[in-house]
CSV table of C-alpha atoms in Angstrom, one decimal:
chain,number,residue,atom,x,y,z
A,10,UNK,CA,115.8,31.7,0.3
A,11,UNK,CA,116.2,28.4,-1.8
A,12,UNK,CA,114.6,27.4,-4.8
A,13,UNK,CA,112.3,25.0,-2.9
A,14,UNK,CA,110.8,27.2,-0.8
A,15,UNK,CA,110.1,29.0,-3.8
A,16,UNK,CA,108.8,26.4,-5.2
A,17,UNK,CA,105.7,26.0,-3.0
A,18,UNK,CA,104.7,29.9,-3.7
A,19,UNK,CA,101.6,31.4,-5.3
A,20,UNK,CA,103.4,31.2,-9.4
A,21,UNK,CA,104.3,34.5,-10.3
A,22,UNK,CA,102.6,36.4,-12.5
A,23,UNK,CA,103.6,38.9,-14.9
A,24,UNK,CA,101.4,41.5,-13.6
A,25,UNK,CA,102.6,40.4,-9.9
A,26,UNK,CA,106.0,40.8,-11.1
A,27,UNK,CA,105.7,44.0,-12.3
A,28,UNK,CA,104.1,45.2,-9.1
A,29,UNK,CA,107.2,43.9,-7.3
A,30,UNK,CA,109.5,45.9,-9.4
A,31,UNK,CA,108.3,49.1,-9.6
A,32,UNK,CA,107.9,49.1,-5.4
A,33,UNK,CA,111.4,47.6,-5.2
A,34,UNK,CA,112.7,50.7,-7.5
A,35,UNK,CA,114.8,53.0,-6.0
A,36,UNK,CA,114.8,55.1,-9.4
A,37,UNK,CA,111.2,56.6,-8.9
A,38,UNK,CA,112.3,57.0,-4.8
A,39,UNK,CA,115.0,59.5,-6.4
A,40,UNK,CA,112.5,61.4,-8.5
A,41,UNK,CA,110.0,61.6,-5.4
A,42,UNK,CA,113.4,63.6,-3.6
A,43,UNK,CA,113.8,65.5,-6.5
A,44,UNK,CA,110.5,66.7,-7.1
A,45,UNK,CA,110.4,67.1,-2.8
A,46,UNK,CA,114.1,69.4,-3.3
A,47,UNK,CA,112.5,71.0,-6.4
A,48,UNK,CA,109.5,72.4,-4.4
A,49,UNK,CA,111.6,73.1,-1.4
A,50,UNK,CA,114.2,75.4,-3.2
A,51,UNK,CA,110.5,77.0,-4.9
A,52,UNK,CA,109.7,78.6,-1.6
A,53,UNK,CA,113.2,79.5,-0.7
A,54,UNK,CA,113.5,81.1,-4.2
A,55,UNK,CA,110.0,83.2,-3.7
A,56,UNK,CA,111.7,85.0,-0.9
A,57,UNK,CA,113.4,88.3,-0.2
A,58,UNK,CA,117.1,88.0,0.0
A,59,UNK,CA,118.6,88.1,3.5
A,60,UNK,CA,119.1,91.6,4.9
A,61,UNK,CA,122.8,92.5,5.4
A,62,UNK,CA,124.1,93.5,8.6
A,63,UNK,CA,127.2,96.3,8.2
A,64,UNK,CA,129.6,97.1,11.1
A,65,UNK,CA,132.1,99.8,10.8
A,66,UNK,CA,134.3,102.9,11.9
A,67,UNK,CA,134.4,105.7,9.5
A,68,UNK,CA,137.2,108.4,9.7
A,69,UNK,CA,139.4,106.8,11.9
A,70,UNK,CA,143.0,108.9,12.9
A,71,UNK,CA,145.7,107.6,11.8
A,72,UNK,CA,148.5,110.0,13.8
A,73,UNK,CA,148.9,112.9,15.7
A,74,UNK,CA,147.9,113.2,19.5
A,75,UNK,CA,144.5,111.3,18.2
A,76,UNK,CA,145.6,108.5,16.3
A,77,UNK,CA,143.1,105.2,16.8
A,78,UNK,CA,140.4,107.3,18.6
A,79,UNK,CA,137.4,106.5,18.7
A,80,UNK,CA,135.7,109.3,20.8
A,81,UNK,CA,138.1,112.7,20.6
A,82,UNK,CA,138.0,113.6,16.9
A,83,UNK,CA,134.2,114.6,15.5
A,84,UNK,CA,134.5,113.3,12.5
A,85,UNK,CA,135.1,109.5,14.2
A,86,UNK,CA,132.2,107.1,13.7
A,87,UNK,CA,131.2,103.6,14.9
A,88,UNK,CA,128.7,102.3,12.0
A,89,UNK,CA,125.9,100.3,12.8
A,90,UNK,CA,123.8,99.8,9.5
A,91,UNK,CA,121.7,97.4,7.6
A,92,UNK,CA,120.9,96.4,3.9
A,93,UNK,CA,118.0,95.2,2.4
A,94,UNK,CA,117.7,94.2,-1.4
A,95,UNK,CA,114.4,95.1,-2.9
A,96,UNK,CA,113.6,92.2,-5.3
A,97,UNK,CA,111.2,92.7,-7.3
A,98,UNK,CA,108.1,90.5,-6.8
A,99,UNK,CA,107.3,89.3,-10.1
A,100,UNK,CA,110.7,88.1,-10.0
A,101,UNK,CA,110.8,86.2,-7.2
A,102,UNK,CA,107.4,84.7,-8.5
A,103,UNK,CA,109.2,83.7,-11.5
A,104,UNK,CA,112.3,82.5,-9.3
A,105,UNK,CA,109.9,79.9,-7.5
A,106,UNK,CA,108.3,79.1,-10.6
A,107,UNK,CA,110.9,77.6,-12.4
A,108,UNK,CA,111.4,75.5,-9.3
A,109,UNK,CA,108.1,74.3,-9.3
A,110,UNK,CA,108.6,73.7,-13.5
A,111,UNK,CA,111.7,71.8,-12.0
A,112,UNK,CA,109.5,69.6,-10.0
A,113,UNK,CA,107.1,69.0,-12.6
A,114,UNK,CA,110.1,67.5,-14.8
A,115,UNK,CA,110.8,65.1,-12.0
A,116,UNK,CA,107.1,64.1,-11.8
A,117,UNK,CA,107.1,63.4,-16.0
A,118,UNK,CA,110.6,62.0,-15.7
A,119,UNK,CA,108.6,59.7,-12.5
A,120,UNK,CA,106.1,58.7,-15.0
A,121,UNK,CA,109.0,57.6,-17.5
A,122,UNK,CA,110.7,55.8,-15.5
A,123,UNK,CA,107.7,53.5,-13.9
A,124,UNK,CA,107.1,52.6,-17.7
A,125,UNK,CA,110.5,51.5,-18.5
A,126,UNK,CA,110.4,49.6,-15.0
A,127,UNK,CA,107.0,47.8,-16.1
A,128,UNK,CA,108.4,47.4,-20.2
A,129,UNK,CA,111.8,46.3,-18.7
A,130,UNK,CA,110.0,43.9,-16.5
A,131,UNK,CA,107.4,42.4,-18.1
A,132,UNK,CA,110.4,41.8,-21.4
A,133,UNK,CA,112.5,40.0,-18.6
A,134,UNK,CA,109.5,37.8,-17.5
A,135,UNK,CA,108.3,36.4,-21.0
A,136,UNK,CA,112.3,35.8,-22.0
A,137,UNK,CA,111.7,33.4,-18.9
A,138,UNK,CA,108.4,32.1,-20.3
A,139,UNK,CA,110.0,31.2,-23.4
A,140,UNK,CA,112.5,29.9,-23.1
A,141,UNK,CA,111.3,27.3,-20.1
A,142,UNK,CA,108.7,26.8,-22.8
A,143,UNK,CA,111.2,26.1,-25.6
A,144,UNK,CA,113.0,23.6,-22.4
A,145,UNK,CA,109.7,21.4,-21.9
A,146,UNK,CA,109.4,21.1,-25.8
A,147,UNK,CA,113.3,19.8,-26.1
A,148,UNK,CA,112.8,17.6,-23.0
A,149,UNK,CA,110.1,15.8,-25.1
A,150,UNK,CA,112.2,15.5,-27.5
A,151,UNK,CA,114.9,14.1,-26.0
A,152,UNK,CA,112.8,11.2,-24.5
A,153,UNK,CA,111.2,10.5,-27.9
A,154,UNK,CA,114.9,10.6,-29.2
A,155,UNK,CA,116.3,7.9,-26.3
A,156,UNK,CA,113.4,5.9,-27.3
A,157,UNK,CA,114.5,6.0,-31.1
A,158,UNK,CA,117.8,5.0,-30.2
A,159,UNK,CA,116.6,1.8,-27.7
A,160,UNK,CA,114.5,0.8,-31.4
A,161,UNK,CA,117.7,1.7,-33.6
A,162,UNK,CA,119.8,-1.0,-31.2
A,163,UNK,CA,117.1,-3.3,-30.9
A,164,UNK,CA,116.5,-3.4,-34.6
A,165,UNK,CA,120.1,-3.9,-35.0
A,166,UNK,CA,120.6,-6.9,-33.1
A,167,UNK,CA,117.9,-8.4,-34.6
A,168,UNK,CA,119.3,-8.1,-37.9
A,169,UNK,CA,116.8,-5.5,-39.1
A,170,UNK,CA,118.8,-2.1,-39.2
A,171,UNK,CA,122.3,-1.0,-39.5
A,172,UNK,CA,125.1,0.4,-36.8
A,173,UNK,CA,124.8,3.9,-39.0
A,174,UNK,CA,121.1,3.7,-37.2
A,175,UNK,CA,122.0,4.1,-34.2
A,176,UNK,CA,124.8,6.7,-34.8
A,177,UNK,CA,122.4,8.6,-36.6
A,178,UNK,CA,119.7,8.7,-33.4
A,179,UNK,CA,122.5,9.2,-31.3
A,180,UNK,CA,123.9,11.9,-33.1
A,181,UNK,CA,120.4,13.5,-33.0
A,182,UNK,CA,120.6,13.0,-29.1
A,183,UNK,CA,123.2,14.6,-29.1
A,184,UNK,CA,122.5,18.3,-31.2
A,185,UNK,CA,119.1,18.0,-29.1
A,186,UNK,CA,120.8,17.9,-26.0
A,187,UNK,CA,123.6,20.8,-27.0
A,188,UNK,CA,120.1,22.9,-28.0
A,189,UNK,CA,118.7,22.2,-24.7
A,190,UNK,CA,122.3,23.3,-22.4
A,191,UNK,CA,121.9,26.3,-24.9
A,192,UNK,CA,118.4,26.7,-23.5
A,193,UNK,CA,119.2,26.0,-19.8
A,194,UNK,CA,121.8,29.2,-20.7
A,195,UNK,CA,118.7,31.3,-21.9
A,196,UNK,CA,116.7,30.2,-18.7
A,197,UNK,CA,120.3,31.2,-16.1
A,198,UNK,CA,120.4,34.9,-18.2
A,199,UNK,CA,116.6,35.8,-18.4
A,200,UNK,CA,116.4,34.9,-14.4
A,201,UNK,CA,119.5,37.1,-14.1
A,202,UNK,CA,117.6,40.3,-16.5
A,203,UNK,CA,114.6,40.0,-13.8
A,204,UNK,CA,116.4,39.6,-10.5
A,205,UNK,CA,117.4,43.0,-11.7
A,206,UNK,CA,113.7,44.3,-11.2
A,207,UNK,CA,112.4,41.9,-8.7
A,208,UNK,CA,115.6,40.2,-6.6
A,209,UNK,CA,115.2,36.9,-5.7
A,210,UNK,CA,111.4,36.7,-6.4
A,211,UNK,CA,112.5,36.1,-9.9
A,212,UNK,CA,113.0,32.6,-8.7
A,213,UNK,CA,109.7,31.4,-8.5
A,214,UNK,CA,108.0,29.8,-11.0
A,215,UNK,CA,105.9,31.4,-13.2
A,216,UNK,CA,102.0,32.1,-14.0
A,217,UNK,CA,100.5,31.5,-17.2
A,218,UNK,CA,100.8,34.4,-19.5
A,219,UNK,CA,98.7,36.9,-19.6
A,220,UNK,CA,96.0,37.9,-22.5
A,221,UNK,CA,98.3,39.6,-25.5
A,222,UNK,CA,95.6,40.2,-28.5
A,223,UNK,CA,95.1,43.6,-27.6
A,224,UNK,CA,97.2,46.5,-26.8
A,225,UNK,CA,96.4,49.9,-24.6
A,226,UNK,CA,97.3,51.9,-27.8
A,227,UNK,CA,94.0,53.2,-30.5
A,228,UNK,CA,96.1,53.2,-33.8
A,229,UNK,CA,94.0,55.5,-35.2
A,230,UNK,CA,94.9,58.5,-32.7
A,231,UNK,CA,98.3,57.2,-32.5
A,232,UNK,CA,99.9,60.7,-32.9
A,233,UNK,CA,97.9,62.4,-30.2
A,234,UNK,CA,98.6,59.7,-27.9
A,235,UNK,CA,102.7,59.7,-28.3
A,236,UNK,CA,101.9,63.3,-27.8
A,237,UNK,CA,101.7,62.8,-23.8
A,238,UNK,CA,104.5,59.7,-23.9
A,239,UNK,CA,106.4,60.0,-20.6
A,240,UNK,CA,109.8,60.9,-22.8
A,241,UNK,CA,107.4,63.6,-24.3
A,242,UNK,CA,106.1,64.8,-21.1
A,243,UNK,CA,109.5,65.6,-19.8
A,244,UNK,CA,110.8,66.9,-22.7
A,245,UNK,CA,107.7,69.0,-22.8
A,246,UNK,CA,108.2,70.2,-19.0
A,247,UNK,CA,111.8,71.5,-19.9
A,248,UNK,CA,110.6,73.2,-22.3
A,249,UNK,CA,108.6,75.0,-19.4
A,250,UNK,CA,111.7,75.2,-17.8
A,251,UNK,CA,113.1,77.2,-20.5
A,252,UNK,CA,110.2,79.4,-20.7
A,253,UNK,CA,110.7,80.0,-17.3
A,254,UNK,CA,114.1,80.9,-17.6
A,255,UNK,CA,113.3,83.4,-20.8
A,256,UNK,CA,110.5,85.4,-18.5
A,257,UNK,CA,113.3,85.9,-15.4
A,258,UNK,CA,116.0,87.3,-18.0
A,259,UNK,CA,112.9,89.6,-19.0
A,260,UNK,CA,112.1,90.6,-15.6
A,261,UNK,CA,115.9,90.8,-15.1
A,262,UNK,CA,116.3,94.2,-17.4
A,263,UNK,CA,114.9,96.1,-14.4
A,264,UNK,CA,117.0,96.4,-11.8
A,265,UNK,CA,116.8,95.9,-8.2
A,266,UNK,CA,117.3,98.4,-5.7
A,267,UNK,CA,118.8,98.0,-2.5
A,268,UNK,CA,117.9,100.6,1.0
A,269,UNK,CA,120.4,100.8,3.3
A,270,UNK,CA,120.0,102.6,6.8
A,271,UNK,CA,122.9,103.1,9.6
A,272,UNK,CA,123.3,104.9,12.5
A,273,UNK,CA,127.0,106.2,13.0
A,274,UNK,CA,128.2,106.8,16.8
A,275,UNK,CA,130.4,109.4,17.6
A,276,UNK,CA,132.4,110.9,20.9
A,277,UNK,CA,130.5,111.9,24.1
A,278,UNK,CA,130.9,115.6,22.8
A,279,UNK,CA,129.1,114.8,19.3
A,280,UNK,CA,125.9,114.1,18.0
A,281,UNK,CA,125.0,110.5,16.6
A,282,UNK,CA,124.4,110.4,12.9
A,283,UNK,CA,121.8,108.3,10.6
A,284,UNK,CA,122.3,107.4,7.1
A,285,UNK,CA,119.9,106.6,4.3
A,286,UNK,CA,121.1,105.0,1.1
A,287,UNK,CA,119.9,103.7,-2.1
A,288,UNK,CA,121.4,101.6,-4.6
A,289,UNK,CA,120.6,101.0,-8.2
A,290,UNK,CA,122.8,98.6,-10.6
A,291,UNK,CA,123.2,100.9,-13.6
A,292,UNK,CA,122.5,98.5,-16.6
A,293,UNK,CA,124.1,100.9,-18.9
A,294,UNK,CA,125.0,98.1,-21.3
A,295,UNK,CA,121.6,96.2,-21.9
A,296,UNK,CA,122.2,95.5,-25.5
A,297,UNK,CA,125.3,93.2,-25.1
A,298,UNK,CA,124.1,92.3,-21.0
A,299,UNK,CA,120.8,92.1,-20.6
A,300,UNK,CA,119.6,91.6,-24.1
A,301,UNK,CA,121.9,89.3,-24.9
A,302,UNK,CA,121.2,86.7,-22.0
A,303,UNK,CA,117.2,87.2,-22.7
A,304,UNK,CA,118.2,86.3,-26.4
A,305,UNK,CA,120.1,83.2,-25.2
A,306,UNK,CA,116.9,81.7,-23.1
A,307,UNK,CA,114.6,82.6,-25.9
A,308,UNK,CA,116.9,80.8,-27.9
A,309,UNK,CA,116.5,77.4,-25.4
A,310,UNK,CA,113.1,77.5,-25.1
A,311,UNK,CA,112.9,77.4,-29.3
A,312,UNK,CA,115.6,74.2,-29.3
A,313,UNK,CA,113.8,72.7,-26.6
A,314,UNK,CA,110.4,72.8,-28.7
A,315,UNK,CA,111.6,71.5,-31.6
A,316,UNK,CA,114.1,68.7,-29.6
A,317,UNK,CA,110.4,67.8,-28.2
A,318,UNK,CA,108.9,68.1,-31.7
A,319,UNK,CA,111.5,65.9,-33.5
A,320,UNK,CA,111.1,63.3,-30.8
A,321,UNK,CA,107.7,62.9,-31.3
A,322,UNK,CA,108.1,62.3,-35.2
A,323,UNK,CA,110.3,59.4,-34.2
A,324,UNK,CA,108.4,58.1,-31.7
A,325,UNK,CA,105.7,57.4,-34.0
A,326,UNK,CA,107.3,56.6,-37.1
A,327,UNK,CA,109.1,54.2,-34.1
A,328,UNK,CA,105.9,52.5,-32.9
A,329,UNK,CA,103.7,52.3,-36.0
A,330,UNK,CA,107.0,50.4,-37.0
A,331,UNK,CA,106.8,48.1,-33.9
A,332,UNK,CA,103.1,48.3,-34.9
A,333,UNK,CA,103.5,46.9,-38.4
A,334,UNK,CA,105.7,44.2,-36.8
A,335,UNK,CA,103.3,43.1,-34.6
A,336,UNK,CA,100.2,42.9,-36.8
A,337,UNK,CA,102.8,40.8,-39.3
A,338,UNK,CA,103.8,38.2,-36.7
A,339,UNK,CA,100.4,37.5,-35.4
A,340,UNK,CA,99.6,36.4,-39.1
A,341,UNK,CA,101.9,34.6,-39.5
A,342,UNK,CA,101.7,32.7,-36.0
A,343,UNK,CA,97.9,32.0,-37.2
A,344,UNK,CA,100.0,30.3,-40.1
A,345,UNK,CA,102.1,28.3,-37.7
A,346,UNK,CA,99.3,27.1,-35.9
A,347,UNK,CA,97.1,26.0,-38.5
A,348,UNK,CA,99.4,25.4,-41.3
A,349,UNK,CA,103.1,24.6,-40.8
A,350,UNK,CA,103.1,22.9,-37.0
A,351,UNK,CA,100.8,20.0,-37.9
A,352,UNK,CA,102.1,19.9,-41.1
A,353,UNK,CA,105.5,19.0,-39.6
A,354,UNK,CA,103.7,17.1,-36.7
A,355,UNK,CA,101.9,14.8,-39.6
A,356,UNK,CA,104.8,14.4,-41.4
A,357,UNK,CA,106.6,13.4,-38.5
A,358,UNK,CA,103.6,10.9,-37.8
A,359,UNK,CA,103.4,9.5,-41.2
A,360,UNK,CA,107.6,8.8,-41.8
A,361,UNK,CA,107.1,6.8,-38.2
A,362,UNK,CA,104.6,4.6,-39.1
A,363,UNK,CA,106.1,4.2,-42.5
A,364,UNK,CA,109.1,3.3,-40.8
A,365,UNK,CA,107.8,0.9,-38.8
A,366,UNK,CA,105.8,-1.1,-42.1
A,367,UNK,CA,109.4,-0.9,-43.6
A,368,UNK,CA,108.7,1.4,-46.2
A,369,UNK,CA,110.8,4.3,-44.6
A,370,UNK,CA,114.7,4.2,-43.3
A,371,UNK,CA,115.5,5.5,-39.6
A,372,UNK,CA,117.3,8.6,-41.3
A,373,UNK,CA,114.2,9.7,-42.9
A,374,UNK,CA,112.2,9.3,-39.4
A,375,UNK,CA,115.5,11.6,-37.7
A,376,UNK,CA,115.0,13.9,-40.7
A,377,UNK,CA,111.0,14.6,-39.9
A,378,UNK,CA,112.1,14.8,-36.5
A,379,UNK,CA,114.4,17.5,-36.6
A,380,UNK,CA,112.7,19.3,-39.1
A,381,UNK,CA,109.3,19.1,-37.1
A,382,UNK,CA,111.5,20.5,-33.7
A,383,UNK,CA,112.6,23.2,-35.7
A,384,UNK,CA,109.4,24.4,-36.7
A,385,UNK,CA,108.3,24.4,-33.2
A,386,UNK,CA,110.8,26.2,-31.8
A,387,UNK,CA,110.4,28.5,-35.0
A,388,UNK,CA,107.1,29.0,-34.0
A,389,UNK,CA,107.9,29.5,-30.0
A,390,UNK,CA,110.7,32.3,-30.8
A,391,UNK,CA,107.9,33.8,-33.1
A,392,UNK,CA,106.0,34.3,-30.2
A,393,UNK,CA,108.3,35.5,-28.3
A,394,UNK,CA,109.1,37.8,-30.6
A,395,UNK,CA,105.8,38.8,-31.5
A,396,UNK,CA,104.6,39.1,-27.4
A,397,UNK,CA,107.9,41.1,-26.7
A,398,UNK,CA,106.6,44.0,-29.3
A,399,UNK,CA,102.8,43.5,-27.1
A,400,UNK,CA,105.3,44.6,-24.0
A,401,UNK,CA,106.8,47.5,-25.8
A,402,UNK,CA,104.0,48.9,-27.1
A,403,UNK,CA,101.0,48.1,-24.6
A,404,UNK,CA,104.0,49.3,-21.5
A,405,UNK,CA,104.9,52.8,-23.6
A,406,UNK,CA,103.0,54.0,-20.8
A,407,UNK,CA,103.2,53.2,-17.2
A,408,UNK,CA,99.4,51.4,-15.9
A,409,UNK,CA,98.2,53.9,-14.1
A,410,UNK,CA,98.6,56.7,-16.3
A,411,UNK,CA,97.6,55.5,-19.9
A,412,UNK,CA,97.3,57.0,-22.8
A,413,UNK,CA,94.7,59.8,-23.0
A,414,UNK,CA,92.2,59.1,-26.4
């Protein structure tokens, strides 16, 4: 589809865009498999193993006038038998639940992955708001600066400036220009970073931003809300896992017993035979078997609590970093606003018109001017900056699970 058609679309919105991407993900498609293989291996695993059918032929001859016999000698047997192996049930119970604790980790890892699909996103889609912003504001620019240079050469021929004028004002075309191809490059990549999560929707043009005061986030039950961050939550479901794991190696210090019955067919002359057997693993080393592997899961399910635990101390010292950050940029974009953007602006306004009275050279009106578009785009990557930490921490949780208060 072209950019034209595009161009008479519905402007996309962040939200919209988000949307698009986590539908188009094939990411949370796997996790829905996994979580679908996790719960189908859960039932398998709750069953009794497959009964073993055994064919044989005991007490074959081997020579003499009844070698390979099957029928003349009575000790000569055809075996017919089956085996069963008892599992225990609380085993198996425990065999199908760390399946379903499997399945659970897919679900939190699920969650995880929608957030980072909507964060990802929505940092893709205000790159592109930015820096088309930061594109309009040089493209005023550059008219304004065409428009000093037609004055420069005017003023020139009429024997009221100087050829160093109009270099000057052409000069500042120029870096103006060089900023705005390095723009145009910010623009190509941030349309490449959400074609990644969208495709070729990332094409349209875009809505107006969305409302970025507030964040989903109370900072004053911060830690109890990182507590269920989707990172968290699956770090916290293999440490289920784990437990899991440490109850079968418990359960495993009982054996299982296996029954075993046969019927054993003998010559025309001979009676048939039935066997009963029973067999029972003799765990006669439990201290360096048994105990050791229980003592290995015990030991997983301890690193897995405090992997989960150190993760959620830098988590938080993490955000209430981003947190900081956030609270100091919006302070000082209130200063931009009302302080050092019309400040430039007036200054800007005031070496003009001195200029034009005669009072001011062109240099000085080229010197507001570039310092006045370097506050702006100061204060437009400030934003940026500051509305980039508003996605990372209001998207720490994917929308439709947010943080429980």
């Amino acid at each position: 589809m072209s950019n034209g058609a595009f161009a008479t679309e519905t402007p996309l919105t962040l939200a919209e865009a988000q949307q698009r991407a986590v539908e188009r993900s094939r990411m949370l498609a796997a996790k829905d498999y996994a979580a679908q293989s996790s719960r189908e291996m859960s039932v398998a695993a709750g069953q009794l193993p497959d009964p073993v059918l055994k064919l044989g032929i005991d007490n074959l001859p081997v020579n003499g006038q009844d070698r390979f016999s099957l029928t003349r000698d009575f000790m000569t047997m055809r075996r017919v038998g089956v085996m069963q192996e008892l599992t225990r049930s609380d085993k198996r119970r425990l065999r199908a639940e760390r399946f379903e604790r499997e399945a659970e980790k897919s679900i939190a890892e699920k969650a995880a992955a929608t957030a980072t699909i909507e964060r990802e996103t929505a940092l893709a889609w205000l790159d592109r708001y930015y820096a088309e912003a930061m594109s309009t504001g040089l493209a005023e620019q550059i008219d304004q600066a065409k428009l000093e240079i037609q004055a420069a050469e005017s003023a020139y021929r009429a024997g009221r400036g100087n050829q160093a004028d109009i270099f000057g004002s052409r000069s500042a075309l120029a870096v103006l220009e060089d900023k705005a191809s390095d723009i145009k490059r910010r623009i190509g990549n941030a349309k490449i970073a959400l074609a990644r999560w969208i495709g070729d929707a990332a094409q349209q043009p875009l809505g107006d931003k969305p409302a970025v005061d507030t964040i989903r986030l109370d900072e004053a039950t911060l830690d109890t809300q990182l507590n269920h961050h989707p990172e968290l939550a699956v770090l916290a479901r293999q440490e289920d896992i784990a437990v899991s794991e440490a109850n079968l190696a418990r359960a495993n210090k009982k054996a299982d017993w296996s029954v075993e019955v046969a019927v054993q067919k003998r010559g025309p002359g001979y009676s048939d035979m039935l066997s009963i057997g029973l067999s029972v693993p003799l765990q006669w080393d439990q201290k360096n078997r048994q105990n050791r592997e229980l003592s290995s899961k015990l030991a997983q399910v301890e690193q897995a609590r405090a992997e989960r635990e150190d993760t959620l101390l830098a988590h938080v010292a993490e955000v209430r970093a981003m947190l900081n950050e956030w609270h100091t940029n919006r302070q000082r974009q209130t200063r931009y606003e009302e302080e050092l953007t019309p400040l430039a602006s007036s200054r800007t306004t005031a070496t003009v018109a001195a200029y034009r009275g005669g009072k001011a050279a062109l240099a000085d009106v080229l010197a507001a001017r570039r310092s006045e578009i370097d506050v702006r785009l100061q204060a437009l990557q400030l934003a940026q900056e500051t509305d980039r930490l508003w996605a990372q921490l209001n998207f720490l949780f994917p929308q439709n699970g947010g943080p429980a208060h």
